[in-house]
Every structure is written in structure tokens, then in C-alpha cells.
């Protein structure tokens, strides 16, 4: 699709559309895609079935074998697949052999039995391709000589010591009269042996004879296998294939594209053992706590016990999903060998990249265009990448910025690919403080880099000029260069807009560039637009109409591609023939730039991304976190995951049939009559028929009459909406646009599918696309996919795939946490709550625990606030939540603390997370729990139950300077700061009061005070980053803060002396003045 001459704007009822010439389809036809695969036994073409599909002999691993070799292996060979060692099943049209099971799902009585009395004119395959069959008539009787040995080929390799029954190839003989004679492995030397027909165009090395290169390949393969076995762990695999498979000698491209790396048992087993011990200690701890109440402070004791029980349940929800942590490794070289063969078009799948932006003020256009430029320069075939930018604010500045970016990309993209630079976002590339001359051998690099940096500086000036111009909006609104009013002048009421900036345009070197499409969906006041989830669903539909790539990458506008091979990393899982079919998305961890070295507010969140997500990857896959995720488009359409095929039942041929009937009668199916079997097979095919049938496209496009087809069309329209072109695109499993559609019709449908009323009375937001009902649509969308049986993959490349900018200001960070917690409360109070939704589907119970924890954690804020206030109350009242401890009770308390620390240390050991990162995470868990989570609970209850929307606005009261990390020290006052500030003041007052009281009462009062002080300092230590953020820079504390602190301390001291003067307290009887003068 070419870049249009102007902006395409309109709604469903408008016809003001600009015709965009469609790009030449670069995808190959199905027949061309299937052709070219060769049999790994005989070297001939695999061939097609009668239906025109690629012949597949083994349904488990799809090892390429032609039909002739397949029949010969079943009849004369080992009857197992050379790669996965699975026994060959009988396919339709093949004769039954000994050991075949009763197969009721194959209605093929004509070819089930092989009869020797077939007619002479009948075609009879003999274990070879058609061009390799050699007919010899009038052969004399053959005498077998046991001393004669002929080394044969098995799986494309020379094997001299292979048993005769496992040979895959052998010379063929045909007896007179057309009767089939089985090949003789030891023919008579006196007889002329008919050789195997060879293709003269092929070298002898292709058949494995006399090839020195083949011996070298054997040695290289052996070395790789030895290295692979050394790296393998002792745990098994659960992802459809085992890492411990004895891989046969085959091409590198046929090996798995990724593998699991289990955590060493020396690290994971002690970790699991400590978890179990901690559970036991918790049981004894709560037994003591419940059986020994504090009568003098019963209310405090009861509150503390309730809080501790809730904390324990929350720990269980968080801990057990980390029971099976794993790492993964990808093989990008194997991906290239398999799908990018030299001299042939790339077979890698198409990818549509979605970038969403809402507010050009909060999300500067310079950041957005850097993300777009990193996408356009990604290391992936350019004809297979399309970038869609959703502008939900319909801002002309974003439109103009993308126009500038499309021009700059013509210079930036070839520069990146020529010198293979990383990262490919220019702002971050030129900001790197590294030696850019390292490992660069081209003398022109320095000159071109300087020239490119000057070009980028000019580009930044133009973007900043647009930003400065956009600050003052004209009264009549913005106008385009031709004088036409900008269609998006009214943010809440504007038509849909589409602009293709890059299509067939080339860079300065004449190479094609990826597509860049600007999209702004239609908005009207009377419609609900569902915020970011609605914008993403609009991108799903418009991309399906224009390009329809089978995979979708979702990125925030401030997350650029840091590793240009990120898409290839994801394709190692998505396009893996063994694992990929059940993968709904590949999630990458979030990494950030621009964070202070101490990471005061836990912005990196490494505990979640490096511990929790790796644990989930070992169960059913990580949760979707909103960005940096590659989706399978079919999974977004609400389809269930394909059901795994059960491994074939092993049969034993050494027992008599009557004995197998006695011992194996429970496993043999009763053979049904032919009519009943046909009826059952027809019913199963109707039930299992997927909508991904290519012929259904013709049904929708041509409107074939018929009740059955009409019902199917009605169901599809109810699910996907009233767009025949979009519905037809959903039926294409491998992507691609609908054949025969003109560019004008595609553009018209693209405007139609982004209209504001398109989703009415459909399944969009309910079962299809991003799910509505929560501001954290990411958690809900991933949860629905896992409930349908899909699994996800967590990919952590050595070089981070994506990087973004984080909010380092405490107020902004708390508002971000508030939005996440509010979304969890909305999910908890909806029908999609993991506590009661999705049973009977494909969600595993440990995965369900993780989703329960993701929706329940904001409720922990209520007991957390109470628990953080208990130390101050205990210090001020003189009471405590724990009675005097005996030796046994002290043992349980000490054991519990040891288990807590041991669990954390072992967790950091196997994950690689540092102790400073772990401690920052613990601190901000308390800070967010006593502030943002509390407001999220009440705000969620008001929103869901009462329908009242509340907002906690921020107001800047103290600005930072212009130095590095100035935003970190800027204080933006918001109501979210009230709870943690109150807890800080109350606990500080309690500590000062308790110490003053202990000094007044003497040495004996310090013993009971130590436990209370430890409790209070635990709270203060967790709130210390918040206190530091309130005070600003350590060496620049405002004078007014110091004055008010001294004044507050003085007033508090005088007040305390007045209420409780420092008079020694006595335990004896009270003394009164008697009135007598003793002198």
C-alpha cells in the first residue's frame, strides 16, 4: 500500500476517501510455499496430497519424508519417525501393517488392506519416489548370500552397522507379471543389481556417497551434541517437547528454535524446602498467637492477629506461583537457517507493530517519534513490518511529527542497518556515553555518524518547533497546509482518520521502508470509547483490513526497541513448529532509562520481572503487562487454544493376539459398524471445525445461500461486527489481505472498522480483542487467554529488547500505582474475578493463584495501614501486641524470622536480583500499600458499587532545579501523600515519647521498650524513601522545613512535659501529707 497523497478522514457514512494504491503482495502462494521441501531420506521432493496440502508423515514433529519412504518404513523398516521416534500412524490411502491400532477416525476401507492379487496396470509404490522406481522383468530366482553387505542410507546418513530392519533405503526389484517383490538386502552378486535412480543434476554428496563435507558435518554435530548434553539439567520438559530428546543427525535448521534452562537443583531445592518449612513454622506461630491473647490490650492483639493472618494468605498467593522458575534460550541462527534460505524470499511471518499515544503534552512527540524510528529500523524484513500509531487525542502535532519522522527515516534506517548500531532510537543512541569507535572498522563510519548526528539535531529542532507552536491553539482551530481545517480540532467529536506515510517509498539507498500508518479512531459524544483498550481494538481491526499480519507487537509510545533483533527473539517461540501453536503471546520484561542509581521508588521493579514472571513461565506463562508483548492475532480473536495431541499408544507385537485381548482389552476400542463410524466421524468434523477455514472466505464474500452458511455468517457478524472484509481477514490463519479487494474498498472498510459505533452488539471487549471493564485491561486480556487454554512465554534476551522512561517523581509514581491498583479492584468486583471465573477451562491452579494475587493485593492495604499504626499506639499507651515470651514461643518467633530471611536470600540467589533491589521493592511495597492502594480500594468501591468516579489531582508546590534527576526532587502535593505522612509523624511521636518515658523511669523500663521500638523502626525504615522525597535533596533542604521541624519539636516537648512530667514513678503505696510537723 502506497503512501497516500493526503489524509484519509471520514466516518462510515462518508465517501470522501483517497484511493491508496495497494502494495504488490510479497507473500508467496500456498503451493509455492509448500514446494521445495525435500525428503531427508531419499532427497526427493516431499510432494503434496490429493487435497493439495504438503504430505506430512509424522504428526508429532512434521519430519519431512516423502510418501514412498513413509510406506517403505512402515512396511519394511522400523515403523518409527527418524526424528522423534514416534510410531508412524496409518494415513489415508496406505495399507495396514502389523501393529496398527484400530483407528475409527480413518474411513478408508478401500486401501486398508494390501492384496497381492492386484491388477498389472495398477500403480504400486515401492518405498521410493516415482522417478526412483526401477522395473526389471524376468528376473531369475534370487539367492541370498549372507556375506554380502551393502551399506544403506538411513535418515540421509551412511550407517554401516544399522540392523537390516531399520534401513530406510535399499535396491528395489520387481518380479515378472507385475507382482511386487520385497527388496533384498543381500542380493546375489552374480545378478545385475538394479541401482537406485539418481538425479544427474545432483552431486554424489547429496546422496551421502564419498562426501568429505559429510564427515565434517558428522564431527561438528557430535561436538554440538556433547556440548548440549553437558548443559542439560536433570529436570524434564513440559512444553510439548523434551529438552532431553536424542536429536538425530539433521540440519541445524530442523532443530528446536528455543529451549528451557531449568534452575539448578542446588539452588531451587533448598528454596522449595525453606518454603515448606516456613509453612510449618507459620502453623505453630499462629497456634501460639491465637492461644495466648494479651488480656491488657485485647483489641490491639486481635487487630494484629487478623493482619498477620491476611499477610500470610497474601504471601501464599505470591509465593507458590514461583515454585517452577525457568529461563529460556533462543537460537536466532536456526531461525534464519529455517526461514531465510539464501536465494529465496524470507519466510518469516509478517508483524504489525502497534504504538498508542493519548496526550502529546504528557507524552512528548519527540519520544513517540524515537519509538517509531526504532521500529522502522528493526532487524527484520522490511516488507513484513508495518507500524501503526494510534493517536487518541487526534492531535495535529502528532500527525506532523510522524510526517517529519517519515522523512528522517529515509536517512536513519539505512544508517542503522549499514553499521549495525544499537539501540536504533536516535535520541538514546547519541546519548550513549561509550566509545562509538569500538569494533567499527569502516573508515566512513565516523564521518557518516557525525553527519547523521547533525541531521538528527535539525530534526529535533523541527519537532521542538512544532511543540512550541502547539502550545497556543488558534481560536478557529488548526488548519492543514492546503487550508482545510484539521478534522481533529474537537477532541471529543471528530471523524476517523488514516494516513499512510510510508509504503512503497524508498530510503536514500533505494531500499524499501516498512509501512507507517497514522490512525485516529472516530469519536462522538454519545459513545463510550473505552480508553486505551478501545484504541488497541481499533488498531487490531484497521491493521487486519490493510495488512493482516499473523502477529502483533504492542508498545507504549515511550518504549523503544533497544534490541533490533527483538522480533526475531519472539519468532523463535511463535514460529517454532513444536511449541508455537499453543503460544498466545511472548512477553518481554520492562527495562527503563533515566532512573537514579539508587532507584528510590522501585521503578525498575526487578523483583516482579526477574522473579515472579520467571516463576509463572514455568507454569502456564507470564501475565501480560501492557507493553513489550508479541501477540498471536488468532488469540486476540477469542479462539480457544488448539488441543494437544495425545501421544500414540504403544503396542506390543511379541504377545499373541489372544493374550493382548486379555491384558489390553481395556485399552482397545470396540470397532463400530461402517455406517455408524461414518456418522460419528462426520459429527466430530462438524464439532471440531474451526472458523479458520479458507473456503469460508468465499462464503462471506460471495454470499452463498443456505441455512447453514447463513447461520455461520450471522455468528461471525455478531462476534466481529458488520464488516465482510474484516471477517474474511479473520479466516486467514497465516494472515494476508483478502484476495481481489481493491485499495479503495480496503480504505473504505478501514474507516468503517474504526467508527465509534462499530463495536455495538458485538463481542469486542467481551471475548474479542483487549477486554473492557478495567483500567488495567492488560491483566484482564491475558487472563482471558489463559482461561482458553493458551500459554504464554517469557523471553529475557541478554540485551533488553525494549526500554522505556519511568516516572521517578514520588507523586507521579504513586498515581501510576493507584491506577494499577484501581484496575485490580475493578477486576475483583467483576464477573472476571479469578476467584470464581474460568473454572473448567485451561487455566492451571498455580496460574490462578497468581491472578488471584494480582487482583487481591490492593486489599492488603487495609491491614497494612493498621499494622503500621500499631507501633505508635503501643509506644504511646505502654501496651504491646505480644505477651511475655517463654522459650518455646521465642523459638517460633526466631524460626519465623530466619525462614523469612532465608526465603528472600535463596530467591535472590537463583534469580540474580541484588539485595539493594530487593530492599527497594520491599520499601515501596509499604509506601504504595499505605497510600495509593488505600485510595484505590475506596475509589474502586465507589466506582463499581455507587457509580461515582473520583480523581486525585496533583498540584506542584515545590519545583526542583534544572539539574540531573530534577524531577526526582520535585514535590507535587497530592492527597495520596497524606496517609504515609501521617504514619511517619505518628510513629516519630511514639518513638520520642517512649524514649522520654524510658529515660524518666530508669533502666528497668528499657527491656519492654525494645520490642516496641523495633516494631516502630521497621515502619520508619520502610517509609524512609518517602521521607527523603518529602525533604528534597540532602544538601538542599529548604530552610522553612528546618524552622518548622524545630518549632514542631519544641511545642511537642513542652506539651509532653505538661501532660506527663518527668517524675519518678513508684510501685509502693501512694504517699500523702499528714499535716504533722516532725521537726
XYZ file of N, CA and C in Angstrom, residues 268-282 315-316 318-325 899 902-904 906-907 910:
96
model
N 17.362 -24.474 43.526
C 15.903 -24.466 43.640
C 15.409 -25.396 44.737
N 16.084 -26.511 44.981
C 15.597 -27.444 46.000
C 15.671 -26.872 47.418
N 16.772 -26.232 47.832
C 16.756 -25.587 49.156
C 15.693 -24.500 49.258
N 15.461 -23.809 48.166
C 14.429 -22.760 48.154
C 13.048 -23.350 48.419
N 12.732 -24.455 47.764
C 11.435 -25.102 47.988
C 11.340 -25.685 49.399
N 12.448 -26.204 49.882
C 12.437 -26.783 51.227
C 12.173 -25.709 52.279
N 12.787 -24.533 52.110
C 12.573 -23.449 53.074
C 11.123 -22.974 53.026
N 10.521 -22.976 51.849
C 9.108 -22.575 51.744
C 8.228 -23.522 52.559
N 8.474 -24.825 52.431
C 7.678 -25.794 53.190
C 7.930 -25.656 54.692
N 9.183 -25.444 55.059
C 9.483 -25.250 56.487
C 8.802 -23.996 57.006
N 8.778 -22.970 56.195
C 8.133 -21.724 56.609
C 6.631 -21.925 56.819
N 6.021 -22.762 55.991
C 4.603 -23.070 56.200
C 4.371 -23.746 57.539
N 5.234 -24.703 57.871
C 5.091 -25.398 59.158
C 5.304 -24.435 60.319
N 6.328 -23.600 60.229
C 6.592 -22.630 61.293
C 5.436 -21.663 61.438
N 4.827 -21.263 60.316
C 3.664 -20.375 60.382
C 2.514 -21.020 61.143
N 1.055 -13.888 51.265
C 2.349 -14.493 50.961
C 2.181 -15.809 50.217
N 1.186 -16.596 50.588
C 0.947 -17.871 49.901
C 0.558 -17.622 48.447
N 1.403 -15.194 46.637
C 2.556 -14.669 45.913
C 3.685 -15.692 45.791
N 3.806 -16.605 46.744
C 4.970 -17.482 46.806
C 4.854 -18.708 45.923
N 3.728 -19.397 45.960
C 3.648 -20.694 45.295
C 3.642 -20.613 43.773
N 3.173 -19.517 43.134
C 3.389 -19.430 41.687
C 4.840 -19.320 41.271
N 5.747 -19.168 42.217
C 7.188 -19.140 41.896
C 7.834 -20.491 42.165
N 7.061 -21.553 42.185
C 7.568 -22.875 42.532
C 8.392 -23.479 41.400
N 8.087 -23.144 40.128
C 8.779 -23.746 38.979
C 9.432 -22.664 38.118
N 10.372 -21.920 38.622
C 11.000 -20.878 37.788
C 11.901 -21.492 36.725
N 13.282 -18.037 58.604
C 12.682 -18.539 57.360
C 12.388 -17.409 56.386
N 15.746 -16.401 54.985
C 16.304 -17.467 54.144
C 15.569 -17.556 52.815
N 14.245 -17.405 52.843
C 13.474 -17.435 51.597
C 13.908 -16.320 50.664
N 14.079 -15.138 51.229
C 14.479 -13.989 50.404
C 15.885 -14.171 49.845
N 17.583 -17.024 49.279
C 17.607 -18.065 48.256
C 16.900 -17.601 46.982
N 15.882 -16.778 47.140
C 15.200 -16.230 45.973
C 16.115 -15.314 45.181
N 18.826 -17.593 43.127
C 18.524 -18.228 41.838
C 18.059 -17.231 40.783
